[in-house]
Short mmCIF file of C-alpha atoms in Angstrom, two decimals:
data_model
loop_
_atom_site.label_atom_id
_atom_site.label_comp_id
_atom_site.label_asym_id
_atom_site.label_seq_id
_atom_site.Cartn_x
_atom_site.Cartn_y
_atom_site.Cartn_z
CA MET A 1 -22.90 85.58 23.64
CA ALA A 2 -24.59 85.09 27.03
CA ASP A 3 -28.01 84.73 25.41
CA ARG A 4 -26.77 81.69 23.44
CA VAL A 5 -25.70 79.70 26.52
CA PRO A 6 -29.18 78.30 27.39
CA LEU A 7 -29.69 77.32 23.76
CA LYS A 8 -26.37 75.49 23.73
CA ILE A 9 -27.24 73.65 26.95
CA ILE A 10 -30.61 72.58 25.53
CA TYR A 11 -28.88 71.41 22.34
CA LEU A 12 -26.31 69.36 24.26
CA ILE A 13 -28.99 67.73 26.43
CA ALA A 14 -31.12 66.88 23.37
CA ARG A 15 -28.06 65.42 21.65
CA LEU A 16 -27.20 63.28 24.67
CA VAL A 17 -30.77 62.00 25.03
CA SER A 18 -30.98 61.14 21.33
CA ALA A 19 -27.62 59.34 21.44
CA LEU A 20 -28.77 57.28 24.42
CA ALA A 21 -32.05 56.44 22.67
CA ILE A 22 -30.16 55.29 19.59
CA LEU A 23 -27.93 53.06 21.73
CA VAL A 24 -30.86 51.52 23.57
CA PHE A 25 -33.08 50.87 20.55
CA ARG A 26 -30.41 49.84 18.07
CA ARG A 27 -30.69 46.26 16.85
CA ASP A 28 -28.01 43.65 17.42
CA LEU A 29 -27.31 43.38 13.70
CA ALA A 30 -26.41 47.08 13.51
CA LYS A 31 -24.15 46.72 16.54
CA GLU A 32 -22.41 43.70 14.99
CA ALA A 33 -21.89 45.58 11.72
CA GLU A 34 -20.41 48.55 13.53
CA LEU A 35 -18.04 46.27 15.43
CA LEU A 36 -16.91 44.63 12.19
CA VAL A 37 -16.22 48.02 10.61
CA LEU A 38 -14.29 49.23 13.65
CA ARG A 39 -12.22 46.03 13.75
CA HIS A 40 -11.39 46.41 10.07
CA GLU A 41 -10.37 50.06 10.57
CA ASN A 42 -8.23 48.99 13.50
CA ALA A 43 -6.51 46.30 11.43
CA VAL A 44 -5.79 48.75 8.60
CA LEU A 45 -4.36 51.31 11.01
CA ARG A 46 -2.15 48.68 12.63
CA ARG A 47 -0.73 47.70 9.25
CA HIS A 48 0.13 51.30 8.41
CA ALA A 49 1.34 52.42 11.83
CA GLY A 50 3.64 49.52 12.57
CA ARG A 51 4.67 48.82 16.14
CA ILE A 52 3.29 51.32 18.66
CA ARG A 53 5.41 52.08 21.69
CA TYR A 54 3.32 53.26 24.61
CA GLU A 55 4.68 55.61 27.23
CA PRO A 56 4.01 54.95 30.93
CA ALA A 57 1.39 57.72 30.93
CA ASP A 58 -0.44 55.94 28.10
CA ARG A 59 -0.50 52.70 30.09
CA VAL A 60 -2.00 54.51 33.10
CA TRP A 61 -4.69 55.99 30.85
CA PHE A 62 -5.55 52.58 29.36
CA THR A 63 -5.74 51.02 32.82
CA ALA A 64 -8.09 53.75 34.01
CA LEU A 65 -10.33 53.21 30.98
CA ARG A 66 -10.33 49.45 31.51
CA THR A 67 -11.36 49.73 35.17
CA ARG A 68 -14.07 52.23 34.25
CA ARG A 69 -15.46 49.74 31.75
CA LEU A 70 -15.56 47.02 34.40
CA PHE A 71 -17.57 49.15 36.79
CA SER A 72 -19.78 50.99 34.30
CA CYS A 73 -23.53 50.99 34.64
CA GLY A 74 -24.20 49.33 31.30
CA LEU A 75 -25.73 52.35 29.57
CA CYS A 76 -22.47 53.31 27.99
CA ALA A 77 -21.25 49.95 26.73
CA TRP A 78 -17.74 50.69 25.61
#
């Protein structure tokens, strides 16, 4: 098990680097298409889920994510 740890670390680093490269070099058209698909999925889920009632802990989590997005470095544009 211990001999697999360096291999796992190398795999995770390679995966992170490739994901960042894909984000940087992806064209605007692909980004727009992905946004359209995600918006459609969101709309379908809203129709099926009905009204969502958030707990106070959920609201704290959303606020933390929103402030992180405001102060992010721009590499992870979410």
